[in-house]
Structure formats: structure tokens, C-alpha cells
Coordinates of C-alpha atoms in Angstrom, one line a residue:
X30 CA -12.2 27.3 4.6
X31 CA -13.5 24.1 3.6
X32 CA -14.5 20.8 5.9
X33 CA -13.4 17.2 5.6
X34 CA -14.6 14.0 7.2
X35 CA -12.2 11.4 5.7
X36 CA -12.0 11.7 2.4
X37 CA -15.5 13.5 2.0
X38 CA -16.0 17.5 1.7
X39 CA -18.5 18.7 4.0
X40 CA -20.5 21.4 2.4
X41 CA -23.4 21.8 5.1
X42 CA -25.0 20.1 8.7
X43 CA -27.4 17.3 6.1
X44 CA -23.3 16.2 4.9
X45 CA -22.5 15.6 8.2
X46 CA -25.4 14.0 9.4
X47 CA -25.3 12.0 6.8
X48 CA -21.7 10.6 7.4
X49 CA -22.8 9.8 10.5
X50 CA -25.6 7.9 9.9
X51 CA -24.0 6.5 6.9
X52 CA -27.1 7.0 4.6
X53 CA -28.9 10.2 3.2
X54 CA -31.3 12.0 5.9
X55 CA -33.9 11.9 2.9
X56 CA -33.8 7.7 3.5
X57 CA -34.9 8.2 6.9
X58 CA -37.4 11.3 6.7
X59 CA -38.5 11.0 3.3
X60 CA -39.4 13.8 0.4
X61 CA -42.1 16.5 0.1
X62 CA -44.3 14.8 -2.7
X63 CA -42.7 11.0 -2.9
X64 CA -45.2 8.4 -3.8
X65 CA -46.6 5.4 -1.8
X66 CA -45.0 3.6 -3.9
X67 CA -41.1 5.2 -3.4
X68 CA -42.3 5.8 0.6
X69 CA -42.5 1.8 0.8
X70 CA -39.1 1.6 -0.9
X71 CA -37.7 4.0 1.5
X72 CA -39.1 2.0 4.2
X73 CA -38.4 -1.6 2.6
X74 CA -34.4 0.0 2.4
X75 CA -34.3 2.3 6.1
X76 CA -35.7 -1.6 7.8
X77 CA -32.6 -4.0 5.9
X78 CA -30.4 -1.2 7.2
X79 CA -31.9 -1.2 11.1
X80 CA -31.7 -5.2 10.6
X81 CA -28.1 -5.2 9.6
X82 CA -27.2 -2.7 12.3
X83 CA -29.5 -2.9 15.1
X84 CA -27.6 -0.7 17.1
X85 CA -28.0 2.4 14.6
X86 CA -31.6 3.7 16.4
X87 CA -29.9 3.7 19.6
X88 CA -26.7 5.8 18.3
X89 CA -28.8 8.3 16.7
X90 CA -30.7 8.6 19.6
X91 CA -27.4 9.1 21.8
X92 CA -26.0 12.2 19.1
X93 CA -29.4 13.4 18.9
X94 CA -29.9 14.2 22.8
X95 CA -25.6 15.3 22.5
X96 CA -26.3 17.6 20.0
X97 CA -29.5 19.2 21.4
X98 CA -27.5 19.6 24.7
X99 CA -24.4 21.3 23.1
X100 CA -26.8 23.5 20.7
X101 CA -30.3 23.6 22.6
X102 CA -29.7 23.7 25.8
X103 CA -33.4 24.9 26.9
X104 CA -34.0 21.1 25.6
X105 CA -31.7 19.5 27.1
X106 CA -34.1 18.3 30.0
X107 CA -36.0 16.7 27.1
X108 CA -32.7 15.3 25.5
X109 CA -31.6 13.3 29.0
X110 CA -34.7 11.3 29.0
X111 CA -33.1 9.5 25.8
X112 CA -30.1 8.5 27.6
X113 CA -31.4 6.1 30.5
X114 CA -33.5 4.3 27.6
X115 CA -30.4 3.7 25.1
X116 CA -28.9 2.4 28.7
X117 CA -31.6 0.3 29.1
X118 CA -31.9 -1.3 25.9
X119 CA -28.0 -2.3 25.9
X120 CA -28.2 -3.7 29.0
X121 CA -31.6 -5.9 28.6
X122 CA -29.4 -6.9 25.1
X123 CA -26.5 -8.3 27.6
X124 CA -28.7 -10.2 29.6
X125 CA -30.1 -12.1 26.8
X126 CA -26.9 -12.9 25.4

């Protein structure tokens, strides 16, 4: 049986992570054996895309702690502690706006 998202065939978890995050894992954890030279591009590319969506960090923190609860759940102690500081950091955003 084969898996869709949109228009997109999901072959394995990395294809579904990375519709979620909307860019390849590898942009965000790097690759065995890149150079300082392609780990600053990687950097210089993962900062214009936290600077055009500054909500991403606080979205992958919320699926992170979801998914560690639905698939971990000797974690999920660990996992709730993201939650109130996601909370946190929306609210303070509010205030300031």
C-alpha cells in the first residue's frame, strides 16, 4: 500500500518529517563528513528559514514532545516539559505585540 501527503508519495518517517518541516532533515542535522564550508551554508540557509518563519522552532518542538508521547511513552515525562515553554514563548510574543 503506498502513502500520500498531498500530492507527495511517502516512502519512509525522514518523507514525512520532512513535509512537515517543509525542508530536508539533512538541512537541520547536517551529513556525516560535510565540510566547514557546506556546515556554514547549511547554517547560513536553516537561519533565513527560522527568520522567515519564526514560529517553526516552536512547532517542531510541539510534534516532537506529540510524537514521543504517542511512540515513547517512558519519555513522555521528558516530552511535557517542552509544552509549558512553546506556551510561554507565544504568550511573551502577545504581550509584546
Amino acid at each position: 500500500m503506498k502513502s500520500f501527503v498531498g500530492m507527495h508519495q511517502v516512502v519512509s518517517a525522514d518523507d514525512y518529517i520532512e513535509l512537515a518541516l517543509g525542508s530536508p532533515v539533512e538541512l537541520w542535522l547536517g551529513v556525516e563528513g560535510e565540510s566547514e564550508m557546506e556546515r556554514a551554508a547549511r547554517e547560513d540557509a536553516a537561519r533565513d528559514i527560522l527568520a522567515d518563519n519564526p514560529h517553526l522552532a516552536d512547532d517542531v518542538a510541539r510534534i516532537a514532545a506529540e510524537a514521543i508521547d504517542a511512540y515513547v511513552p517512558e519519555l513522555s515525562n521528558v516530552a511535557s516539559l517542552a509544552r509549558p515553554i512553546a506556551r510561554r514563548r507565544s504568550a511573551r510574543k502577545a504581550v509584546a505585540a
